[in-house]
Coordinates of N, CA and C in Angstrom, one line a residue:
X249 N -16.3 -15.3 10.2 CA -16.4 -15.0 8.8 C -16.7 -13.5 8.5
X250 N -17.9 -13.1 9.6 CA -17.9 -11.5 9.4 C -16.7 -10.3 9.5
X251 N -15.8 -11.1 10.0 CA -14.8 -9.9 10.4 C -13.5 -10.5 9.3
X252 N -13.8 -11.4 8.7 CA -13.1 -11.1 7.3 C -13.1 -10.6 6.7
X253 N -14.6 -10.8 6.1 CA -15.0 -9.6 4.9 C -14.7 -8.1 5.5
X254 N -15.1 -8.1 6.7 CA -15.0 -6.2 7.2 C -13.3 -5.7 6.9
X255 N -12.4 -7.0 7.2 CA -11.4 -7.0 6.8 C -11.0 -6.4 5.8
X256 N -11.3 -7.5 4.7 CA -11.5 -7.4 3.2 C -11.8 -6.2 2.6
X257 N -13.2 -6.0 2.9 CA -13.5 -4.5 2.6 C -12.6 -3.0 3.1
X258 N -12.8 -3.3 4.2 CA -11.6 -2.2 5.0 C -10.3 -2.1 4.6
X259 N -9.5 -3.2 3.9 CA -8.3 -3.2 3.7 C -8.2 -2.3 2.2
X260 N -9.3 -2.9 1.3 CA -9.9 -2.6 -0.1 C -9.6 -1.1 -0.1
X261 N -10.5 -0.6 0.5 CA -11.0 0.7 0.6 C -9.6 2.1 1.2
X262 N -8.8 1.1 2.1 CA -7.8 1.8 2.4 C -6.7 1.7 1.4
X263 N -6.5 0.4 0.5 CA -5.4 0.5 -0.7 C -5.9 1.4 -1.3
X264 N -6.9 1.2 -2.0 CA -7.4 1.9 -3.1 C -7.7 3.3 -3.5
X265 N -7.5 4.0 -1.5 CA -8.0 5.6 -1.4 C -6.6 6.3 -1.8
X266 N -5.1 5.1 -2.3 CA -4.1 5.9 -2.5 C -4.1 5.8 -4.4
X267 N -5.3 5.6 -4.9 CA -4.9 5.1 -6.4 C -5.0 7.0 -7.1
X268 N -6.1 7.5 -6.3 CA -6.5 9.1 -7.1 C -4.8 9.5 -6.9
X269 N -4.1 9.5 -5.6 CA -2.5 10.2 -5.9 C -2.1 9.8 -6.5
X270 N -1.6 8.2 -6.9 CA -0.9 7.9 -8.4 C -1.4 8.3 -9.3
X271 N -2.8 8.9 -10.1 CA -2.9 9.3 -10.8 C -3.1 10.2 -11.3
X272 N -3.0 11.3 -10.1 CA -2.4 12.6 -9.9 C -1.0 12.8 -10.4
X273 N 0.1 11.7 -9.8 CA 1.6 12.0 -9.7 C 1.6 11.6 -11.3
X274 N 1.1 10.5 -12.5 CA 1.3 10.1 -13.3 C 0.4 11.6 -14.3
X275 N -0.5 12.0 -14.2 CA -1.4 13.4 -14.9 C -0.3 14.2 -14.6
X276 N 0.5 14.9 -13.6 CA 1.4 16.0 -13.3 C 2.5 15.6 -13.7
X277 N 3.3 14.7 -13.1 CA 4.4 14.1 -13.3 C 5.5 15.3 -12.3
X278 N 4.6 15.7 -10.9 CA 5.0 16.0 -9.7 C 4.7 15.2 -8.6
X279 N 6.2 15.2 -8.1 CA 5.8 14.6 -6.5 C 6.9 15.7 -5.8
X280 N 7.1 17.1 -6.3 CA 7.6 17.8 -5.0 C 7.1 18.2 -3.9
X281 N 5.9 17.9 -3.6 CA 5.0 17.7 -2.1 C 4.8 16.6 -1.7
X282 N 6.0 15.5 -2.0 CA 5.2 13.9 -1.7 C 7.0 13.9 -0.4
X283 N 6.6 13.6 0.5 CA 7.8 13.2 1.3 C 8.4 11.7 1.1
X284 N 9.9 11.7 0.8 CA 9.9 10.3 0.3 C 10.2 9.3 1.5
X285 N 10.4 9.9 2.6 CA 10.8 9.6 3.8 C 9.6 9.0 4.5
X286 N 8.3 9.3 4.4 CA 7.0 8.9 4.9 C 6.8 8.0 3.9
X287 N 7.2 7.8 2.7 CA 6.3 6.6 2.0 C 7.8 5.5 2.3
X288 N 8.8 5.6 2.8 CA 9.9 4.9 2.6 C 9.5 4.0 4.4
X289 N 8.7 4.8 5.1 CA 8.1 4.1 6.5 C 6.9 3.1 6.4
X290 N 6.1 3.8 5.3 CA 5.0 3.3 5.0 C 5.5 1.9 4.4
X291 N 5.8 1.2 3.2 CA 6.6 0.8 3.1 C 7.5 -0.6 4.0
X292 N 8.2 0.1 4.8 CA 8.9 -0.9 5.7 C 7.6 -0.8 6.6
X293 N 6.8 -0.7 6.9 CA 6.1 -1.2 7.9 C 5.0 -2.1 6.9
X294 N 4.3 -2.2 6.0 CA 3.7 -3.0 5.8 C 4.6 -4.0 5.1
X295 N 5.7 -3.6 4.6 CA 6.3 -5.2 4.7 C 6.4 -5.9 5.8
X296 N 6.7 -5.6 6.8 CA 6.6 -6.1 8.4 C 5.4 -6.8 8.5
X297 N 4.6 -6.1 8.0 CA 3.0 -6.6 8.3 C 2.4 -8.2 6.9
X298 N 3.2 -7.6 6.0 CA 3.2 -8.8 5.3 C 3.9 -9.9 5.5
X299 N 5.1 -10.2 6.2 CA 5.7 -11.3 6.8 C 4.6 -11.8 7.5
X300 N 4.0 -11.5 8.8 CA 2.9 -11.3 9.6 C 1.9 -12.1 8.3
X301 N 1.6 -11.3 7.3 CA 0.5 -12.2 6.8 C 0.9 -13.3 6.2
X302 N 1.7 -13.7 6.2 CA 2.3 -14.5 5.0 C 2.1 -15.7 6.4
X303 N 3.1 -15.4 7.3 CA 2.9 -16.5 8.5 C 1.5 -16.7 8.8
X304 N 0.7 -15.9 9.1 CA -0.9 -16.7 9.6 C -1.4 -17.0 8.4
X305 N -1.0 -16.5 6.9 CA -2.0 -17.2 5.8 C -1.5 -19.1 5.8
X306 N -0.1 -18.8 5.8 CA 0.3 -20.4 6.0 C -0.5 -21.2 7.2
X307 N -1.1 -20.7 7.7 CA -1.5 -21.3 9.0 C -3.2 -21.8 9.0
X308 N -3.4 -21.3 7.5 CA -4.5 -21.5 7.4 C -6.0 -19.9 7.4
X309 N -5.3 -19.4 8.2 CA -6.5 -18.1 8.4 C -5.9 -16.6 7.8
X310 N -6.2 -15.7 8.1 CA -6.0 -14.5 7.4 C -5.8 -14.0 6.2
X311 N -6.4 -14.7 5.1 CA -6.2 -14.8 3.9 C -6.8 -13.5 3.3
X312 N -7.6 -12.7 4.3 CA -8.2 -11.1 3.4 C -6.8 -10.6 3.9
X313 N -6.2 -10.5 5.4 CA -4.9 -9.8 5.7 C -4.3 -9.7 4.3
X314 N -3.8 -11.1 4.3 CA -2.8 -11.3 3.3 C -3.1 -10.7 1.8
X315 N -4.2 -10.5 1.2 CA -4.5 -10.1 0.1 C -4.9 -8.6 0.4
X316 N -5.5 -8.0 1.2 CA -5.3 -6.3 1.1 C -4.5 -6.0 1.6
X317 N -3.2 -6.4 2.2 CA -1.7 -6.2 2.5 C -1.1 -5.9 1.3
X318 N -1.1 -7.1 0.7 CA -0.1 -7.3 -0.7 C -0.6 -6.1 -1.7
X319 N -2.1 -5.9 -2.2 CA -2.5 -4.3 -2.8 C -1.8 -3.4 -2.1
X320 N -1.9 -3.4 -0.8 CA -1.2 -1.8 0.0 C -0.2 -1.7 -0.4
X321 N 0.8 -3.1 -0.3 CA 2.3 -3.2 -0.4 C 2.4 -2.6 -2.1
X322 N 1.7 -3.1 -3.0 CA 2.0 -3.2 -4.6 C 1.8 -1.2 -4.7
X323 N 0.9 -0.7 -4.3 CA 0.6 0.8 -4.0 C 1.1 1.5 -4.2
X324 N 2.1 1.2 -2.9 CA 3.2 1.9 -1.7 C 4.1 1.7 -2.7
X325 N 4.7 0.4 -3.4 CA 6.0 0.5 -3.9 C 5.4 1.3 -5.6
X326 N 4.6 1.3 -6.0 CA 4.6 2.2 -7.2 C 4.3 3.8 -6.9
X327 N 3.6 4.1 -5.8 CA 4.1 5.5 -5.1 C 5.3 6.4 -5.0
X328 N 6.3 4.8 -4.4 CA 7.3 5.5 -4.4 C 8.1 5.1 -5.0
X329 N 7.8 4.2 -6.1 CA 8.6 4.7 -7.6 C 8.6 5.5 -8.5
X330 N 7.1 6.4 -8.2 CA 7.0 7.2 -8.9 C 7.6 8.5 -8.5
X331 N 7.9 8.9 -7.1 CA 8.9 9.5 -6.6 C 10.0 9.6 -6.8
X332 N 10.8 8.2 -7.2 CA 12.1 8.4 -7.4 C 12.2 8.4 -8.8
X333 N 11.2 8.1 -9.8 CA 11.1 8.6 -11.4 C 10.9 10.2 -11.3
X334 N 10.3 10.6 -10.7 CA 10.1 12.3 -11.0 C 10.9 12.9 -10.1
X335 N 11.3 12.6 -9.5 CA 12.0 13.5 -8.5 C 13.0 14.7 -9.3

């Protein structure tokens, strides 16, 4: 149970350290320093990682995975929408 919550919290803490750049990119309404190619990896890899959660949440366990996955995922894709709106 303890290494859920550390989960939980750790996952929290890492979505959430990308929310100051969205609202940076939305105050400026620049992303010519944002590479689209690294959030376009970012991205395909935590979708990767959310299949992964999706399969062990069915299974009964990983249910912090699966929920600070899906924030990263939700992040990542308005990141780099917001790159391809300003670009």
């Amino acid at each position: 149970m303890i290494y859920a919550i550390m989960q939980l919290i750790g996952g929290l803490i890492m979505a959430v350290g990308w929310i100051p750049q969205i609202i940076q990119i939305l105050r400026t309404k620049s992303v010519k320093d944002l590479n689209i190619k690294t959030f376009l990896f970012l991205v395909t890899g935590i979708t990767l990682m959310e299949v992964y959660a999706i399969h062990i949440a069915l299974g009964g366990v990983g249910y912090a995975f699966l929920i600070t996955n899906s924030i990263s995922l939700l992040i990542m894709l308005m990141i780099l929408g917001c790159i391809l709106r300003y670009r």
